[in-house]
Amino acid sequence: MRAVIVAIGVAFLVSLFGTPLAIKVFTRLKAGQPIRAEGPQMHQGKKGTPTMGGVVFILATVIAYVAGHLALTTLPDAQIAQVEPTITALVLLGLMVFSGAVGFIDDFLKVRKRHSGGLSARGKLLGQILVGALFGVIALYFPSTMTDSSGAVTNTETVGSTTLSFIRDIPALDVSKIGAVIIFIFVVMAATNGVNLTDGLDGLATGASVMVLGAYAVIAFWQYRHWCADPAYTANPNNYCYAVRDPLEIALIAGAAAGACVGFLWWNTSPARIFMGDTGALGLGGLIAGMAMSTRTVLLLPIIGGLFVIITMSVVIQIISFKTTGKRVFRMSPLQHHFELAGWSEVNIVVRFWIIAGIGVAIALGLFYSDFLANMG
């Protein structure tokens, strides 16, 4: 727990004090956010606000991960603490950094062209597929070789699983390694686009991501405390355990990312002094996808990230309705812009959508804990 707290604190401070520096640098580089002409007219006043702020909390998360590992070296049980960096960390941080890199290219092209059209939809999609495929293969084809004091292997889990999962793996739904990699790619694409579509109002995606990442930090730490690779816990055969890989790593990274987003939110809340851009939105989406895969809660993700699902579906519904009937269901999509045009203030929309995000997180955590109680009973 100490390592997780250290990571959260370091990430928060690096992001809190690093964001003003980023604001100055991006302002000096004239990296202002172009605003779509067809978007809500009230957004035109945001034109020129520095973008690509996601670089700050991505970097803060990586720095905090290193700090958290330094804290781990003081723990009495290094075997269970997993002091050495793991494949799990490579997958999670890799998804965040490389998905963020795809977003950075998009942001850079927007700034350079002084136009809201950056990387083409096809180019962005290809980037997401490549990132998902790369880390999906790593997640499915590199098992753990964790051993106990006698040299016996105690954990051969991979980061991802070949079976679909809800609260835990569902053995009857085995999709094979190739199928699991395909699902991994799909989850990465869904999560990155979901967060990206939600990033339309000051602080909206940042605040929602804090809740989702906080939930994954809780889930992963709970799995660590009830881990099948912990011989002290499994000594009692009646104890229910989680067959996952490196749950403390997952909790540490989720906590660090949440802390970094809180620090960024200080400057990103309305009126935002900096935007996360696609750099931050895709980076967060990639990390959230990795959290779902590594904690074996893939089918729980639509509930944890309920707000992202709702906003994404509003876009899908709008497109299908317009192409089939020529009519729009919403004044504008994504959904937050519909309420802007309906007269809601930006702050009201953000706070109310945060409440929706919180409800999704609360339901998901309730389901997760209820499953644990049922199995312990």
PDB file of C-alpha atoms in Angstrom, residues 110-256:
ATOM      1  CA  LYS A 110      -3.717  20.077 -36.114  1.00  0.00           C
ATOM      2  CA  VAL A 111      -1.400  22.702 -34.679  1.00  0.00           C
ATOM      3  CA  ARG A 112       0.839  22.731 -37.715  1.00  0.00           C
ATOM      4  CA  LYS A 113      -2.061  23.051 -40.174  1.00  0.00           C
ATOM      5  CA  ARG A 114      -3.935  25.479 -37.875  1.00  0.00           C
ATOM      6  CA  HIS A 115      -6.966  23.333 -38.573  1.00  0.00           C
ATOM      7  CA  SER A 116      -9.068  20.928 -36.488  1.00  0.00           C
ATOM      8  CA  GLY A 117      -8.452  18.139 -39.003  1.00  0.00           C
ATOM      9  CA  GLY A 118      -5.285  16.340 -37.934  1.00  0.00           C
ATOM     10  CA  LEU A 119      -4.435  12.717 -38.538  1.00  0.00           C
ATOM     11  CA  SER A 120      -6.956  11.074 -40.865  1.00  0.00           C
ATOM     12  CA  ALA A 121      -9.526   8.719 -39.354  1.00  0.00           C
ATOM     13  CA  ARG A 122      -7.888   5.851 -41.215  1.00  0.00           C
ATOM     14  CA  GLY A 123      -4.439   6.824 -39.959  1.00  0.00           C
ATOM     15  CA  LYS A 124      -5.634   7.096 -36.378  1.00  0.00           C
ATOM     16  CA  LEU A 125      -7.422   3.750 -36.629  1.00  0.00           C
ATOM     17  CA  LEU A 126      -4.311   2.094 -38.049  1.00  0.00           C
ATOM     18  CA  GLY A 127      -2.235   3.499 -35.204  1.00  0.00           C
ATOM     19  CA  GLN A 128      -4.669   2.129 -32.625  1.00  0.00           C
ATOM     20  CA  ILE A 129      -4.652  -1.300 -34.283  1.00  0.00           C
ATOM     21  CA  LEU A 130      -0.851  -1.442 -34.363  1.00  0.00           C
ATOM     22  CA  VAL A 131      -0.539  -0.414 -30.717  1.00  0.00           C
ATOM     23  CA  GLY A 132      -3.222  -2.900 -29.655  1.00  0.00           C
ATOM     24  CA  ALA A 133      -1.655  -5.710 -31.673  1.00  0.00           C
ATOM     25  CA  LEU A 134       1.867  -5.072 -30.365  1.00  0.00           C
ATOM     26  CA  PHE A 135       0.957  -5.029 -26.706  1.00  0.00           C
ATOM     27  CA  GLY A 136      -1.734  -7.675 -27.158  1.00  0.00           C
ATOM     28  CA  VAL A 137       0.906 -10.119 -28.342  1.00  0.00           C
ATOM     29  CA  ILE A 138       3.168  -9.219 -25.427  1.00  0.00           C
ATOM     30  CA  ALA A 139       0.251  -9.585 -23.006  1.00  0.00           C
ATOM     31  CA  LEU A 140      -0.726 -13.032 -24.294  1.00  0.00           C
ATOM     32  CA  TYR A 141       2.573 -14.670 -25.183  1.00  0.00           C
ATOM     33  CA  PHE A 142       4.875 -13.844 -22.250  1.00  0.00           C
ATOM     34  CA  PRO A 143       3.898 -15.738 -19.078  1.00  0.00           C
ATOM     35  CA  SER A 144       5.216 -14.925 -15.613  1.00  0.00           C
ATOM     36  CA  THR A 145       8.091 -16.955 -14.173  1.00  0.00           C
ATOM     37  CA  MET A 146       7.571 -15.964 -10.554  1.00  0.00           C
ATOM     38  CA  THR A 147       9.144 -18.473  -8.130  1.00  0.00           C
ATOM     39  CA  ASP A 148       9.139 -19.031  -4.383  1.00  0.00           C
ATOM     40  CA  SER A 149      12.158 -19.412  -2.082  1.00  0.00           C
ATOM     41  CA  SER A 150      12.604 -23.051  -3.103  1.00  0.00           C
ATOM     42  CA  GLY A 151      12.725 -22.175  -6.797  1.00  0.00           C
ATOM     43  CA  ALA A 152       9.295 -23.586  -7.591  1.00  0.00           C
ATOM     44  CA  VAL A 153       7.236 -21.605 -10.092  1.00  0.00           C
ATOM     45  CA  THR A 154       4.229 -20.061  -8.312  1.00  0.00           C
ATOM     46  CA  ASN A 155       2.738 -17.935 -11.083  1.00  0.00           C
ATOM     47  CA  THR A 156       2.659 -18.638 -14.827  1.00  0.00           C
ATOM     48  CA  GLU A 157      -0.064 -16.126 -15.674  1.00  0.00           C
ATOM     49  CA  THR A 158       0.125 -13.844 -18.694  1.00  0.00           C
ATOM     50  CA  VAL A 159      -0.973 -10.208 -18.514  1.00  0.00           C
ATOM     51  CA  GLY A 160      -4.006 -10.955 -20.649  1.00  0.00           C
ATOM     52  CA  SER A 161      -6.184 -14.051 -20.722  1.00  0.00           C
ATOM     53  CA  THR A 162      -7.352 -16.351 -23.495  1.00  0.00           C
ATOM     54  CA  THR A 163     -10.834 -16.391 -21.970  1.00  0.00           C
ATOM     55  CA  LEU A 164     -13.377 -13.603 -21.785  1.00  0.00           C
ATOM     56  CA  SER A 165     -13.820 -12.146 -18.335  1.00  0.00           C
ATOM     57  CA  PHE A 166     -16.411 -10.242 -16.331  1.00  0.00           C
ATOM     58  CA  ILE A 167     -15.498 -10.110 -12.643  1.00  0.00           C
ATOM     59  CA  ARG A 168     -12.928 -12.817 -13.349  1.00  0.00           C
ATOM     60  CA  ASP A 169     -12.121 -15.203 -16.206  1.00  0.00           C
ATOM     61  CA  ILE A 170     -15.018 -17.220 -17.611  1.00  0.00           C
ATOM     62  CA  PRO A 171     -13.411 -20.608 -18.482  1.00  0.00           C
ATOM     63  CA  ALA A 172     -16.257 -21.615 -20.787  1.00  0.00           C
ATOM     64  CA  LEU A 173     -15.533 -18.630 -23.049  1.00  0.00           C
ATOM     65  CA  ASP A 174     -12.052 -19.543 -24.281  1.00  0.00           C
ATOM     66  CA  VAL A 175     -11.207 -17.686 -27.495  1.00  0.00           C
ATOM     67  CA  SER A 176      -7.584 -18.885 -28.001  1.00  0.00           C
ATOM     68  CA  LYS A 177      -4.526 -16.633 -28.010  1.00  0.00           C
ATOM     69  CA  ILE A 178      -5.174 -15.264 -31.483  1.00  0.00           C
ATOM     70  CA  GLY A 179      -8.776 -14.499 -30.596  1.00  0.00           C
ATOM     71  CA  ALA A 180      -7.639 -12.873 -27.352  1.00  0.00           C
ATOM     72  CA  VAL A 181      -5.231 -10.599 -29.238  1.00  0.00           C
ATOM     73  CA  ILE A 182      -8.069  -9.569 -31.566  1.00  0.00           C
ATOM     74  CA  ILE A 183     -10.254  -8.790 -28.550  1.00  0.00           C
ATOM     75  CA  PHE A 184      -7.339  -6.881 -27.018  1.00  0.00           C
ATOM     76  CA  ILE A 185      -7.121  -4.718 -30.137  1.00  0.00           C
ATOM     77  CA  PHE A 186     -10.877  -4.114 -30.081  1.00  0.00           C
ATOM     78  CA  VAL A 187     -10.828  -3.071 -26.409  1.00  0.00           C
ATOM     79  CA  VAL A 188      -7.951  -0.656 -27.070  1.00  0.00           C
ATOM     80  CA  MET A 189      -9.822   0.881 -30.010  1.00  0.00           C
ATOM     81  CA  ALA A 190     -13.072   1.139 -28.044  1.00  0.00           C
ATOM     82  CA  ALA A 191     -11.490   2.669 -24.942  1.00  0.00           C
ATOM     83  CA  THR A 192      -9.278   5.175 -26.768  1.00  0.00           C
ATOM     84  CA  ASN A 193     -12.131   6.400 -28.946  1.00  0.00           C
ATOM     85  CA  GLY A 194     -14.508   6.463 -25.977  1.00  0.00           C
ATOM     86  CA  VAL A 195     -12.255   8.734 -23.930  1.00  0.00           C
ATOM     87  CA  ASN A 196     -11.471  10.834 -26.996  1.00  0.00           C
ATOM     88  CA  LEU A 197     -15.165  11.466 -27.725  1.00  0.00           C
ATOM     89  CA  THR A 198     -15.745  12.375 -24.073  1.00  0.00           C
ATOM     90  CA  ASP A 199     -12.957  14.967 -24.189  1.00  0.00           C
ATOM     91  CA  GLY A 200     -15.099  17.844 -25.389  1.00  0.00           C
ATOM     92  CA  LEU A 201     -15.619  20.044 -22.323  1.00  0.00           C
ATOM     93  CA  ASP A 202     -13.167  21.427 -19.774  1.00  0.00           C
ATOM     94  CA  GLY A 203     -12.299  18.730 -17.246  1.00  0.00           C
ATOM     95  CA  LEU A 204     -14.946  16.237 -18.401  1.00  0.00           C
ATOM     96  CA  ALA A 205     -12.707  13.397 -19.621  1.00  0.00           C
ATOM     97  CA  THR A 206     -10.059  14.120 -16.983  1.00  0.00           C
ATOM     98  CA  GLY A 207     -12.475  13.865 -14.056  1.00  0.00           C
ATOM     99  CA  ALA A 208     -14.190  10.765 -15.436  1.00  0.00           C
ATOM    100  CA  SER A 209     -10.813   9.106 -15.996  1.00  0.00           C
ATOM    101  CA  VAL A 210      -9.814   9.799 -12.382  1.00  0.00           C
ATOM    102  CA  MET A 211     -12.854   7.809 -11.216  1.00  0.00           C
ATOM    103  CA  VAL A 212     -12.272   4.923 -13.620  1.00  0.00           C
ATOM    104  CA  LEU A 213      -8.559   4.660 -12.845  1.00  0.00           C
ATOM    105  CA  GLY A 214      -9.282   4.968  -9.133  1.00  0.00           C
ATOM    106  CA  ALA A 215     -11.693   2.038  -9.449  1.00  0.00           C
ATOM    107  CA  TYR A 216      -9.041  -0.066 -11.159  1.00  0.00           C
ATOM    108  CA  ALA A 217      -6.542   0.830  -8.446  1.00  0.00           C
ATOM    109  CA  VAL A 218      -9.010  -0.497  -5.844  1.00  0.00           C
ATOM    110  CA  ILE A 219      -9.757  -3.653  -7.860  1.00  0.00           C
ATOM    111  CA  ALA A 220      -6.096  -4.435  -8.490  1.00  0.00           C
ATOM    112  CA  PHE A 221      -5.055  -3.836  -4.894  1.00  0.00           C
ATOM    113  CA  TRP A 222      -7.898  -6.069  -3.702  1.00  0.00           C
ATOM    114  CA  GLN A 223      -6.649  -8.751  -6.096  1.00  0.00           C
ATOM    115  CA  TYR A 224      -3.150  -8.305  -4.686  1.00  0.00           C
ATOM    116  CA  ARG A 225      -4.410  -8.842  -1.138  1.00  0.00           C
ATOM    117  CA  HIS A 226      -6.216 -12.001  -2.321  1.00  0.00           C
ATOM    118  CA  TRP A 227      -3.699 -13.219  -4.876  1.00  0.00           C
ATOM    119  CA  CYS A 228      -3.292 -16.854  -5.920  1.00  0.00           C
ATOM    120  CA  ALA A 229       0.492 -16.352  -6.121  1.00  0.00           C
ATOM    121  CA  ASP A 230       0.719 -15.376  -2.438  1.00  0.00           C
ATOM    122  CA  PRO A 231       1.532 -18.575  -0.501  1.00  0.00           C
ATOM    123  CA  ALA A 232       0.631 -16.977   2.831  1.00  0.00           C
ATOM    124  CA  TYR A 233      -2.887 -16.281   1.598  1.00  0.00           C
ATOM    125  CA  THR A 234      -3.457 -19.550  -0.280  1.00  0.00           C
ATOM    126  CA  ALA A 235      -2.225 -21.598   2.686  1.00  0.00           C
ATOM    127  CA  ASN A 236      -5.883 -21.627   3.660  1.00  0.00           C
ATOM    128  CA  PRO A 237      -7.614 -23.601   0.868  1.00  0.00           C
ATOM    129  CA  ASN A 238     -10.926 -21.923   1.695  1.00  0.00           C
ATOM    130  CA  ASN A 239      -9.622 -18.492   0.733  1.00  0.00           C
ATOM    131  CA  TYR A 240     -10.850 -17.211  -2.627  1.00  0.00           C
ATOM    132  CA  CYS A 241      -8.003 -15.885  -4.768  1.00  0.00           C
ATOM    133  CA  TYR A 242      -7.536 -14.087  -8.079  1.00  0.00           C
ATOM    134  CA  ALA A 243      -5.470 -15.699 -10.836  1.00  0.00           C
ATOM    135  CA  VAL A 244      -3.946 -12.554 -12.335  1.00  0.00           C
ATOM    136  CA  ARG A 245      -0.440 -11.369 -13.000  1.00  0.00           C
ATOM    137  CA  ASP A 246       1.310  -8.641 -10.964  1.00  0.00           C
ATOM    138  CA  PRO A 247      -1.761  -6.999  -9.374  1.00  0.00           C
ATOM    139  CA  LEU A 248       0.368  -4.664  -7.258  1.00  0.00           C
ATOM    140  CA  GLU A 249       1.930  -3.315 -10.442  1.00  0.00           C
ATOM    141  CA  ILE A 250      -1.526  -2.692 -11.843  1.00  0.00           C
ATOM    142  CA  ALA A 251      -2.675  -0.906  -8.672  1.00  0.00           C
ATOM    143  CA  LEU A 252       0.477   1.206  -8.602  1.00  0.00           C
ATOM    144  CA  ILE A 253       0.114   2.346 -12.218  1.00  0.00           C
ATOM    145  CA  ALA A 254      -3.640   2.940 -11.949  1.00  0.00           C
ATOM    146  CA  GLY A 255      -3.134   4.990  -8.790  1.00  0.00           C
ATOM    147  CA  ALA A 256      -0.286   6.940 -10.359  1.00  0.00           C
TER     148      ALA A 256
END
